[in-house]
mmCIF file of C-alpha atoms and ligand atoms in Angstrom:
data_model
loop_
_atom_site.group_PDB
_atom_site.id
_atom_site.type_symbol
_atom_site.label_atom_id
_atom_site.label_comp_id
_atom_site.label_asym_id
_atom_site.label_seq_id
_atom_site.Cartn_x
_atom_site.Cartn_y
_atom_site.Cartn_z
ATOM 1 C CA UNK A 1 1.456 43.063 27.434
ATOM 2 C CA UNK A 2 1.926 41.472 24.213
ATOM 3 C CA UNK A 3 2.176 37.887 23.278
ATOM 4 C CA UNK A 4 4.480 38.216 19.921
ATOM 5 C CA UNK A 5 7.364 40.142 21.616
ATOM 6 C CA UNK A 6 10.078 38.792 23.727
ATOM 7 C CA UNK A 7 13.302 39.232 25.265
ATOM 8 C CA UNK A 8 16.453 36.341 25.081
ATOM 9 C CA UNK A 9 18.982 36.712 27.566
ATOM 10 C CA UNK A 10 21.446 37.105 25.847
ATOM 11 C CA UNK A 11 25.290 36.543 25.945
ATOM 12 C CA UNK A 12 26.793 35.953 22.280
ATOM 13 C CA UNK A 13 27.605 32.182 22.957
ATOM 14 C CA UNK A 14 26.256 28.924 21.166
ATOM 15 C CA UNK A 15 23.419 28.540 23.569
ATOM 16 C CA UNK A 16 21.608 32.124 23.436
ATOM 17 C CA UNK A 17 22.693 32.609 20.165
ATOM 18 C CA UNK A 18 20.244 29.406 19.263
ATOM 19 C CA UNK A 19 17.521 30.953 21.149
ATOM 20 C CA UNK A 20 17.892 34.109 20.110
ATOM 21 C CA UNK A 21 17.280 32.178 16.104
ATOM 22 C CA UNK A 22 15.172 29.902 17.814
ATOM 23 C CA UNK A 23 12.873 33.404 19.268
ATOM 24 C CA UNK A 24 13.038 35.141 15.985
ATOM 25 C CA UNK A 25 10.994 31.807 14.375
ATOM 26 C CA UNK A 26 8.241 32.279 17.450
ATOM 27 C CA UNK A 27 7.937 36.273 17.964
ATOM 28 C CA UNK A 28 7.552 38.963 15.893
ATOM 29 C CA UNK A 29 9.714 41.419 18.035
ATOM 30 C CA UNK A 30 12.439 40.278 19.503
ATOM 31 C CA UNK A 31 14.798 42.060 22.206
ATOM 32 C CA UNK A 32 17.937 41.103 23.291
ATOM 33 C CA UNK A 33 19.576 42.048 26.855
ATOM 34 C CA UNK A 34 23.291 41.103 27.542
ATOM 35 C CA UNK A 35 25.241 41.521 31.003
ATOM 36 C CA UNK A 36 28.569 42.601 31.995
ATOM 37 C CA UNK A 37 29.589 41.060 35.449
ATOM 38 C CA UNK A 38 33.088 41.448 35.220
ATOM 39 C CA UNK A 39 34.163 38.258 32.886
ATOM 40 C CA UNK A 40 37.562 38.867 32.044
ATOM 41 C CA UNK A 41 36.752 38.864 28.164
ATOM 42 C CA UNK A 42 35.233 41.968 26.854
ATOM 43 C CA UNK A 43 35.218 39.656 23.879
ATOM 44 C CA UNK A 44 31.857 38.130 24.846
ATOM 45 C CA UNK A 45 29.844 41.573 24.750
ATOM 46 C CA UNK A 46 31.272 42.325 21.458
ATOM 47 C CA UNK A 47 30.492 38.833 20.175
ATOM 48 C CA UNK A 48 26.682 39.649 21.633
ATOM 49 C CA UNK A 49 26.792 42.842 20.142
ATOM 50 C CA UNK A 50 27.836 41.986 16.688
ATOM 51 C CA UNK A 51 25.111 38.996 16.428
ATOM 52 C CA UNK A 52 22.688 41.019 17.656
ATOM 53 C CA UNK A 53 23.455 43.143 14.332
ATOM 54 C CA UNK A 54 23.568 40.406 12.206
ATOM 55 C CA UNK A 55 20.006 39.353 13.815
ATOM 56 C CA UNK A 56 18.740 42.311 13.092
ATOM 57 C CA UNK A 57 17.630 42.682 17.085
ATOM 58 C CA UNK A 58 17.659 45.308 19.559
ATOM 59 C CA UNK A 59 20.740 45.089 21.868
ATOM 60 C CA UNK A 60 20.092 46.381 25.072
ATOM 61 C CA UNK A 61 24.341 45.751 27.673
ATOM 62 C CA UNK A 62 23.637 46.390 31.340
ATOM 63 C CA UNK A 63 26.503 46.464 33.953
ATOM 64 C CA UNK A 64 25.985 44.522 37.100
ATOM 65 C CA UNK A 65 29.850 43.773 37.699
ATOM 66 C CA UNK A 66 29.347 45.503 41.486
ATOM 67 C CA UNK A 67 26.324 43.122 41.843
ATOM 68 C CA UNK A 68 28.124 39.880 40.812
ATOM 69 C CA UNK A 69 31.772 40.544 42.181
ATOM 70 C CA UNK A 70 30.337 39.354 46.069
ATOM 71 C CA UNK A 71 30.770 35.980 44.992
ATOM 72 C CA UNK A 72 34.122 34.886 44.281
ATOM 73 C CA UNK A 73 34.298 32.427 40.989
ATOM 74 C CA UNK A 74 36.930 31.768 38.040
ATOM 75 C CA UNK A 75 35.322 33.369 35.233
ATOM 76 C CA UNK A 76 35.580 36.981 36.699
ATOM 77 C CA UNK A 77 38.858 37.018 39.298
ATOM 78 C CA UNK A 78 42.039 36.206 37.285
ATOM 79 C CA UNK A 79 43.752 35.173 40.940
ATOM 80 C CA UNK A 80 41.038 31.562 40.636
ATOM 81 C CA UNK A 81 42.715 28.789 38.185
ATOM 82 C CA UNK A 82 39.467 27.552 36.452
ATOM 83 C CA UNK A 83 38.583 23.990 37.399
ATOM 84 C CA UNK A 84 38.518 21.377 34.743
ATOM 85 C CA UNK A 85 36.371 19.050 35.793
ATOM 86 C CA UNK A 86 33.395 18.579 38.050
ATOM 87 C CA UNK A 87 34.289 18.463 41.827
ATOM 88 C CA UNK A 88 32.836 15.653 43.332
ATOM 89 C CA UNK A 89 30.547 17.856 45.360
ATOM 90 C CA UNK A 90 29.423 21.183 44.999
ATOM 91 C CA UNK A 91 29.741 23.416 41.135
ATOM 92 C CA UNK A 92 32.733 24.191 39.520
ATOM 93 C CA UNK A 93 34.827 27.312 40.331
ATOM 94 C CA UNK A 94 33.437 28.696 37.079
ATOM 95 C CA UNK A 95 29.922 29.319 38.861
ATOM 96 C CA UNK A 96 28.821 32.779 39.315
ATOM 97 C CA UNK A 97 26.475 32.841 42.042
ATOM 98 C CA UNK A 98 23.077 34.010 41.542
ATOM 99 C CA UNK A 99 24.286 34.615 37.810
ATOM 100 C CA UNK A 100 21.034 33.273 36.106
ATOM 101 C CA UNK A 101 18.995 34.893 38.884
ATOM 102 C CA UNK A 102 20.143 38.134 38.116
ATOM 103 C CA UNK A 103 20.089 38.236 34.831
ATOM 104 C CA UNK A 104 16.452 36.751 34.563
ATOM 105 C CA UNK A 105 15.487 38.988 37.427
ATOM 106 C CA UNK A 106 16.721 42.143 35.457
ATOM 107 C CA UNK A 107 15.392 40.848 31.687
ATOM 108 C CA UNK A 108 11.785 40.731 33.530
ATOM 109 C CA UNK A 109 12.169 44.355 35.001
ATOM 110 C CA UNK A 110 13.031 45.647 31.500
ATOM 111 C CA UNK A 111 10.469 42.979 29.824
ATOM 112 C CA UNK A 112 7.918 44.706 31.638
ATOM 113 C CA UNK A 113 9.379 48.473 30.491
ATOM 114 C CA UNK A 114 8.678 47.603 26.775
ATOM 115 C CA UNK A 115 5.474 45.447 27.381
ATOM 116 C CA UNK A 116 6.990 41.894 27.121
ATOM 117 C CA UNK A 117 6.093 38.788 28.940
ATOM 118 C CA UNK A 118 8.114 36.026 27.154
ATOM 119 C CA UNK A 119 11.731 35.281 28.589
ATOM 120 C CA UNK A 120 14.053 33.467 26.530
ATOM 121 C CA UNK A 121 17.170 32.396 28.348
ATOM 122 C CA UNK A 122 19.169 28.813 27.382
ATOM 123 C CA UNK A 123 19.992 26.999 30.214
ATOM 124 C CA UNK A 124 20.085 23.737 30.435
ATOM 125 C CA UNK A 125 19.946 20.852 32.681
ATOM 126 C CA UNK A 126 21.237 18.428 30.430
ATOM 127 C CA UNK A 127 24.803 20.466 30.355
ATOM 128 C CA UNK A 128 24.097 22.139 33.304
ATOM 129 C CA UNK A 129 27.909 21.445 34.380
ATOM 130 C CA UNK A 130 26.433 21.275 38.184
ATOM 131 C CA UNK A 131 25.146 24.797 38.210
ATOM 132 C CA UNK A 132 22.283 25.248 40.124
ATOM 133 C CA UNK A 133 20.585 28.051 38.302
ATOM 134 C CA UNK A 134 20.717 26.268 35.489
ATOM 135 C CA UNK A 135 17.754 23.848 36.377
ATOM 136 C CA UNK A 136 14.353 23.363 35.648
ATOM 137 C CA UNK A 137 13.206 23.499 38.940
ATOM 138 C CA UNK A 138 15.042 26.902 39.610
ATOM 139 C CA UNK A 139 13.390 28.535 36.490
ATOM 140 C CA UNK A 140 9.667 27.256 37.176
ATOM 141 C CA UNK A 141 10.387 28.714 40.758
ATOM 142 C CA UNK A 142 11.755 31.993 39.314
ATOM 143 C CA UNK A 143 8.785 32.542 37.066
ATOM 144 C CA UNK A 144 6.556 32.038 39.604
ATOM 145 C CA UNK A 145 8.722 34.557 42.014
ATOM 146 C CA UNK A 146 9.046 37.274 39.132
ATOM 147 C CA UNK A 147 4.790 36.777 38.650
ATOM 148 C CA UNK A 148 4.386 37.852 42.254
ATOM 149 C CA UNK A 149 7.015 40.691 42.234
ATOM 150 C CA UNK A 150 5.949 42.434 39.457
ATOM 151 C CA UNK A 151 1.818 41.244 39.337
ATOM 152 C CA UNK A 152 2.694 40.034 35.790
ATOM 153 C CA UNK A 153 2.538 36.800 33.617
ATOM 154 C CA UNK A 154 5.913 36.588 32.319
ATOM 155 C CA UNK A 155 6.710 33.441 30.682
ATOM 156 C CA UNK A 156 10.432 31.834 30.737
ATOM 157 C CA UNK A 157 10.745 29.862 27.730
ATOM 158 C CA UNK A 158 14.130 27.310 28.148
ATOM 159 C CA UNK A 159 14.009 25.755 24.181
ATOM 160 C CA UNK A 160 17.696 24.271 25.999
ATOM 161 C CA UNK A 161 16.064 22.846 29.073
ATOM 162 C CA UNK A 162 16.219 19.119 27.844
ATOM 163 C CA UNK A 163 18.574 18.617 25.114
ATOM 164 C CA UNK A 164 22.705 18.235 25.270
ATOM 165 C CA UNK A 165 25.236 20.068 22.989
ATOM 166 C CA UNK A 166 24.669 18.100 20.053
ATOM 167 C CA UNK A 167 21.280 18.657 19.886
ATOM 168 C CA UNK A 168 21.651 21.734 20.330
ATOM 169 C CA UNK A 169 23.504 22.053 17.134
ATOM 170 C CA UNK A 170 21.090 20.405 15.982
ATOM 171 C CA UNK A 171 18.532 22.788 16.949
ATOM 172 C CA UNK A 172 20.988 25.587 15.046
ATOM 173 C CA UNK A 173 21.204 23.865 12.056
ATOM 174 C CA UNK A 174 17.167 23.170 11.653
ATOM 175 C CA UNK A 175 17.326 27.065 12.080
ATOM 176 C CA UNK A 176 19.250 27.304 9.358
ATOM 177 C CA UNK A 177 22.362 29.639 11.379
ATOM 178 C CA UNK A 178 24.970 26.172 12.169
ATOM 179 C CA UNK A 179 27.158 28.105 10.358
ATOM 180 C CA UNK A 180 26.301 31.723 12.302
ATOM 181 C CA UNK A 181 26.681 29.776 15.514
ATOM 182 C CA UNK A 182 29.970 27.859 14.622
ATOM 183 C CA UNK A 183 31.811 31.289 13.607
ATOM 184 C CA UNK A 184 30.328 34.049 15.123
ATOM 185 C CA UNK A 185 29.683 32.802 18.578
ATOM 186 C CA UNK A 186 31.869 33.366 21.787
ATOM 187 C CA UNK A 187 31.650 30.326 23.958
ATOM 188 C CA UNK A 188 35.127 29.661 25.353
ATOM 189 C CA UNK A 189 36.520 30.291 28.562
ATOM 190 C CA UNK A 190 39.371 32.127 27.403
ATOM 191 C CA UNK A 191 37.517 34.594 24.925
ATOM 192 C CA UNK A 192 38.749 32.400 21.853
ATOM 193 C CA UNK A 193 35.219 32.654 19.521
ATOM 194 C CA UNK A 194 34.208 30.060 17.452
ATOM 195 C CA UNK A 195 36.060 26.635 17.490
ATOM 196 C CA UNK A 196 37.895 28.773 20.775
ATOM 197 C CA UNK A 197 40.799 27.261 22.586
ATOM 198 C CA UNK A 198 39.605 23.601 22.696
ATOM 199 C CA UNK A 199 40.428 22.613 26.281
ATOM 200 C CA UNK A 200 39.192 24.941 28.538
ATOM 201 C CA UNK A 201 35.944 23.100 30.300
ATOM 202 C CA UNK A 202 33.072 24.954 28.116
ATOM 203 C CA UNK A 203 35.274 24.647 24.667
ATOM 204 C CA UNK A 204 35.186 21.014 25.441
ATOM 205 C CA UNK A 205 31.450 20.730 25.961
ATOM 206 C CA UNK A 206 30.926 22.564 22.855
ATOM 207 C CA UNK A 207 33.209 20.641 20.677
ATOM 208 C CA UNK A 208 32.214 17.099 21.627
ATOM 209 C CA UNK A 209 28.524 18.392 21.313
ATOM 210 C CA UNK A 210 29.795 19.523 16.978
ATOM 211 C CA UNK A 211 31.824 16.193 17.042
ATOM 212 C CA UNK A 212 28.767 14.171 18.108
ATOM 213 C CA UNK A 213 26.107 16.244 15.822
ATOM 214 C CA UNK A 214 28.570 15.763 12.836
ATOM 215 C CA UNK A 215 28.788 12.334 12.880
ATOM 216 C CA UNK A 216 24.950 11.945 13.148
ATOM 217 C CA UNK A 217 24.947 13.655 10.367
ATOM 218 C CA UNK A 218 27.578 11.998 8.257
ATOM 219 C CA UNK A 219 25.844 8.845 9.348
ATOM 220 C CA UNK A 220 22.358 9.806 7.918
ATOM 221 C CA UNK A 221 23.835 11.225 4.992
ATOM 222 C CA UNK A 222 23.497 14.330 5.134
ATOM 223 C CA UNK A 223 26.929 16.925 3.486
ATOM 224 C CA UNK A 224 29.241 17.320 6.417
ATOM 225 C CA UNK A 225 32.065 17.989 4.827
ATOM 226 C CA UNK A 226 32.340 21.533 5.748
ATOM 227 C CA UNK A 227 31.983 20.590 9.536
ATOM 228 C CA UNK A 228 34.373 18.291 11.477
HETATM 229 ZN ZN1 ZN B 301 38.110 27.529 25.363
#
């Protein structure tokens, strides 16, 4: 397997988008995979697709909607109002179980097809919004899992793991694509891209992240003028 090829996870919103720029500074070939799992906006594939273009990456949409419809959650079955906020115990509604699972799972089965080992996917603890699969300790045990499945060395790479929204933007901006991510990206909950709705739960996670980046950046100095 080679070392300067690898696949991001990939699903057209701030976060992957970032990794996806964030992979194309560390490999030399990078592959994208994106999932459909039944969200209710086809919105987000096209968003994928269309960055993937723009990236000049290989887009590779897989279907596991039959897979990910056991587990009842907001984001896929219209007849769920999406929770707002936290619950004091337990994830959201907006958690797809075993989301993260499968789509890592899957990415290292086709990783392997094309002779990858490095994972990108952009999770994060730090936002994690209570979702299990989101955390550190859930991707170190994953990569050790997928290692023993498959006798391979895959790596997951989580350039997300530790840092919030605004560094995040951050991150976007030091790539050099703020401006990709800010218009091109499909983040909201109600298939809005870019600035999106502003008050469904990830649109407001997003926004306070650019609110909070902007300002930094107003108060080093740096233009910000065409930002917030
Ligand atoms: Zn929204």
């Amino acid at each position: 397997m080679e070392r300067n090829k690898a696949i991001v996870v990939f699903s057209g919103g701030q976060d992957s988008t970032t990794c996806l720029y964030w992979a194309l500074r560390q490999f030399s070939e990078v592959h994208t995979i994106t999932f459909t799992y039944g969200q209710k906006h086809s919105a987000e594939v096209e968003a994928a697709r269309k960055i993937a273009g723009m990236a000049g990456v290989d887009f590779h949409l897989i279907d596991i909607t039959s897979v990910a419809s056991i587990g009842k959650n907001s984001l896929t079955d219209s007849s769920i109002g999406m929770d707002r906020e936290k619950p004091a115990e337990g994830c959201p509604n907006t958690f797809v179980p075993g989301r993260n699972l499968f789509f890592i799972s899957i990415a290292a089965v086709y990783a392997r097809e094309l002779g990858i080992h490095d994972i990108v996917t952009g999770v994060s603890q730090t936002d994690f919004s209570g979702y299990p699969d989101c955390r550190d300790s859930f991707i170190r045990s994953l990569n050790v899992t997928l290692n023993l499945a498959m006798d391979a060395q895959f790596v997951i790479h989580t350039p997300l793991m530790w840092i919030d929204k605004a560094q995040t933007w951050a991150l976007a901006d030091s790539l050099g694509v703020f401006d990709i991510v800010r218009e091109h990206t499909l983040t909201c909950y109600n298939g809005i891209p870019g600035d999106g709705c502003g008050h469904c739960p990830a649109c407001r996670l997003r926004n306070e992240g650019l609110k909070k980046y902007s300002n930094s950046r107003t108060l080093s100095g740096q233009s910000s003028a065409d930002t917030f």
